[in-house]
Coordinates of C-alpha atoms in Angstrom, one line a residue:
X1486 CA 0.0 0.0 0.2
X1487 CA 1.3 3.6 -1.0
X1488 CA 2.9 5.3 1.9
X1489 CA 1.5 8.7 2.9
X1490 CA 4.0 11.5 2.9
X1491 CA 4.1 15.3 4.2
X1492 CA 6.2 18.0 3.1
X1493 CA 8.9 19.5 5.5
X1494 CA 9.2 21.4 7.6
X1495 CA 6.2 20.1 9.4
X1496 CA 4.5 21.6 12.3
X1497 CA 2.4 18.8 14.2
X1498 CA 0.1 20.3 16.8
X1499 CA -1.1 17.8 19.4
X1500 CA -4.5 19.1 20.6
X1501 CA -4.5 16.7 23.6
X1502 CA -7.5 16.7 25.8
X1503 CA -7.6 20.3 26.7
X1504 CA -11.1 22.0 27.2
X1505 CA -10.0 24.5 24.5
X1506 CA -9.5 21.6 21.9
X1507 CA -12.8 19.6 22.4
X1508 CA -15.5 20.0 19.8
X1509 CA -15.9 23.6 18.7
X1510 CA -12.5 24.2 20.1
X1511 CA -11.0 21.6 17.8
X1512 CA -12.8 23.6 14.8
X1513 CA -11.4 26.8 16.0
X1514 CA -7.9 25.4 15.8
X1515 CA -8.6 23.7 12.6
X1516 CA -9.9 26.9 10.9
X1517 CA -6.9 28.7 12.2
X1518 CA -4.5 26.1 10.8
X1519 CA -6.2 26.0 7.5
X1520 CA -5.8 29.8 7.2
X1521 CA -2.2 29.8 8.0
X1522 CA -1.3 26.9 5.8
X1523 CA -3.1 28.9 2.9
X1524 CA -1.1 32.1 3.7
X1525 CA 2.4 30.4 4.1
X1526 CA 2.3 27.1 2.3
X1527 CA 3.9 25.4 5.4
X1528 CA 2.7 22.0 6.4
X1529 CA 0.5 22.2 9.5
X1530 CA -1.1 18.9 10.8
X1531 CA -3.1 18.4 13.7
X1532 CA -3.4 15.4 16.3
X1533 CA -7.0 15.8 17.8
X1534 CA -9.2 13.6 19.9
X1535 CA -10.8 10.6 18.1
X1536 CA -14.1 12.3 17.9
X1537 CA -12.7 15.2 16.1
X1538 CA -10.6 13.3 13.4
X1539 CA -13.3 13.0 10.7
X1540 CA -14.7 16.4 11.1
X1541 CA -11.4 18.2 10.8
X1542 CA -10.3 16.0 7.9
X1543 CA -13.6 16.4 6.2
X1544 CA -14.2 20.0 6.7
X1545 CA -10.6 21.5 6.6
X1546 CA -8.7 19.1 4.4
X1547 CA -5.7 19.3 7.1
X1548 CA -3.6 16.3 7.7
X1549 CA -4.6 14.6 10.7
X1550 CA -3.0 12.2 13.3
X1551 CA -4.5 10.1 15.8
X1552 CA -3.1 10.7 19.3
X1553 CA -2.9 6.9 19.9
X1554 CA -3.5 3.6 18.3
X1555 CA -4.0 0.1 20.0
X1556 CA -2.0 -2.6 18.5
X1557 CA -5.2 -4.7 18.3
X1558 CA -7.0 -6.2 15.4
X1559 CA -10.7 -5.2 15.1
X1560 CA -12.7 -7.6 17.4
X1561 CA -13.8 -8.1 21.1
X1562 CA -11.6 -5.2 22.5
X1563 CA -14.0 -2.9 24.3
X1564 CA -12.6 0.6 24.9
X1565 CA -9.5 0.1 22.6
X1566 CA -8.9 2.1 19.4
X1567 CA -7.9 -0.3 16.5
X1568 CA -5.9 1.2 13.5
X1569 CA -8.7 0.3 11.2
X1570 CA -10.9 2.8 13.3
X1571 CA -8.5 5.9 12.9
X1572 CA -7.9 5.0 9.2
X1573 CA -11.8 5.0 8.6
X1574 CA -12.1 8.3 10.3
X1575 CA -9.6 9.9 8.0
X1576 CA -6.4 9.9 9.9
X1577 CA -3.0 9.6 7.8
X1578 CA -1.1 8.4 10.8
X1579 CA -0.8 8.2 14.6
X1580 CA 1.3 9.4 17.5
X1581 CA 2.9 6.6 19.3
X1582 CA 4.6 6.4 22.6
X1583 CA 3.8 10.1 23.7
X1584 CA 5.3 10.8 27.3
X1585 CA 1.7 10.8 28.4
X1586 CA 0.8 7.5 26.9
X1587 CA 3.9 5.3 27.4
X1588 CA 3.9 1.9 25.6
X1589 CA 6.6 -1.0 25.9
X1590 CA 8.9 -1.6 23.0
X1591 CA 6.8 -4.6 21.7
X1592 CA 3.8 -2.6 21.2
X1593 CA 5.8 0.3 19.7
X1594 CA 7.3 -2.0 17.2
X1595 CA 3.8 -3.7 16.7
X1596 CA 2.3 -0.3 16.2
X1597 CA 5.0 1.1 13.7
X1598 CA 4.7 -1.9 11.7
X1599 CA 1.0 -2.0 11.6
X1600 CA 0.7 1.8 10.7
X1601 CA 3.3 1.1 7.9
X1602 CA 1.4 -1.9 6.6
X1603 CA -1.7 0.1 6.3
X1604 CA 0.0 3.0 4.4
X1605 CA -0.3 5.3 7.5
X1606 CA 2.5 7.6 9.2
X1607 CA 4.0 6.7 12.5
X1608 CA 5.3 9.7 14.6
X1609 CA 7.3 7.8 17.8
X1610 CA 8.0 9.9 20.8
X1611 CA 11.2 9.7 22.6
X1612 CA 12.9 11.5 25.5
X1613 CA 16.5 11.1 25.1
X1614 CA 19.2 10.2 22.6
X1615 CA 19.6 6.6 23.7
X1616 CA 15.9 5.9 23.4
X1617 CA 15.8 7.9 20.0
X1618 CA 18.5 5.3 18.8
X1619 CA 16.5 2.5 19.7
X1620 CA 13.3 3.9 18.2
X1621 CA 15.1 4.9 15.0
X1622 CA 16.0 1.1 14.4
X1623 CA 12.3 0.6 14.2
X1624 CA 12.0 2.7 11.1
X1625 CA 9.0 4.9 11.9
X1626 CA 8.3 7.8 9.7
X1627 CA 9.1 10.2 12.5
X1628 CA 10.9 10.3 15.8
X1629 CA 9.8 13.2 18.0
X1630 CA 12.3 14.0 20.7
X1631 CA 10.6 15.7 23.8
X1632 CA 12.2 15.9 27.2
X1633 CA 9.3 15.5 29.6
X1634 CA 10.4 18.1 32.0
X1635 CA 10.2 20.8 29.3
X1636 CA 6.6 19.9 27.9
X1637 CA 4.0 22.5 28.5
X1638 CA 6.6 25.1 29.5
X1639 CA 7.9 28.4 27.9
X1640 CA 11.5 27.3 27.6
X1641 CA 11.9 25.2 24.6
X1642 CA 14.2 22.2 24.0
X1643 CA 16.0 24.0 21.2
X1644 CA 17.0 26.7 23.7
X1645 CA 17.4 24.5 26.9
X1646 CA 18.9 21.3 25.5
X1647 CA 20.2 21.8 21.8
X1648 CA 22.6 18.6 22.2
X1649 CA 19.5 16.4 22.7
X1650 CA 18.4 17.6 19.3
X1651 CA 21.6 17.4 17.5
X1652 CA 22.6 14.1 19.1
X1653 CA 19.0 12.8 18.0
X1654 CA 19.7 14.0 14.5
X1655 CA 23.0 12.3 14.2
X1656 CA 22.1 8.9 15.7
X1657 CA 19.1 8.8 13.4
X1658 CA 20.9 9.8 10.5
X1659 CA 23.5 6.8 11.1
X1660 CA 20.8 4.3 12.1
X1661 CA 18.0 5.0 9.6
X1662 CA 18.5 8.1 7.3
X1663 CA 15.0 7.8 6.0
X1664 CA 13.5 8.6 9.5
X1665 CA 12.5 12.2 9.8
X1666 CA 13.3 14.0 13.2
X1667 CA 10.8 16.3 14.9
X1668 CA 11.3 18.3 18.3
X1669 CA 9.2 19.3 20.9
X1670 CA 8.5 20.6 24.4
X1671 CA 8.3 24.2 25.1
X1672 CA 8.1 25.3 21.4
X1673 CA 6.3 28.5 21.5
X1674 CA 7.7 31.0 18.8
X1675 CA 9.0 31.2 15.4
X1676 CA 12.5 31.7 16.7
X1677 CA 12.1 28.1 18.4
X1678 CA 10.9 26.4 15.5
X1679 CA 13.8 28.1 13.3
X1680 CA 16.5 27.0 15.8
X1681 CA 15.0 23.4 15.6
X1682 CA 15.1 23.4 11.9
X1683 CA 18.6 24.9 11.9
X1684 CA 19.8 22.1 14.3
X1685 CA 18.6 19.6 11.5
X1686 CA 15.3 18.7 12.5
X1687 CA 12.4 18.3 10.0
X1688 CA 9.9 20.2 12.1
X1689 CA 8.2 20.5 15.4
X1690 CA 5.6 18.8 17.6
X1691 CA 3.9 21.1 20.0
X1692 CA 0.4 21.6 21.8
X1693 CA -0.2 24.0 24.6
X1694 CA 1.2 27.2 22.7
X1695 CA -1.6 26.7 20.1
X1696 CA -4.2 25.0 21.8
X1697 CA -4.5 27.5 24.8
X1698 CA -3.9 30.6 22.8
X1699 CA -6.7 33.2 22.6
X1700 CA -5.7 33.7 18.8
X1701 CA -4.4 30.3 17.5
X1702 CA -3.9 31.9 13.9
X1703 CA -1.6 34.4 15.3
X1704 CA 0.4 31.9 17.3
X1705 CA 0.6 29.7 14.2
X1706 CA 1.6 32.6 12.0
X1707 CA 4.4 33.4 14.3
X1708 CA 5.5 29.6 14.5
X1709 CA 6.0 29.4 10.8
X1710 CA 7.2 33.1 10.1
X1711 CA 11.0 32.3 9.9
X1712 CA 10.5 29.1 7.9

């Protein structure tokens, strides 16, 4: 099955489960993203709650990732989210192993393999260079490096710990050059994004700076302004 692809640099916004990103809030952010995509030509993708995957994909024609997928086949798995369900809803891929939803290595590998087999993208989250090396060996489409202590803060990883970015980029290039590297945690400005890209990444993964903004379009414009 033909694999999806996205133009880099990529700005991937994880909507998480904030009040501001549920239902109408998700539409508010999607409208802003669509506006900034049209203005700038930069690729912006969203990772909303499951219930908002189809509406965002259908109404705004924005690349949509699931926030998680369960490594199970359709069947008697009450409460789980099989890959077939996110694909049916219009997702082009899924986050895997986010710091707020850690998985064991076997399930990470199973998810990456299943997503690839279905022609969907995998964005596997990592928290340090050693973990990034192990995850790159699984050949996901993206590895997103996010030190947990910086997530949700105002100090970006590109400012606080640029070595973790350059180290991750170097190790991924050596192990699996086709894997793209994103960076996240504390990303809140165009300068943060530009620094991350200058350090060798293919884009950023972020959340609260957009989701909690009074004017998400203004924040998104700033994030892509130096690309």
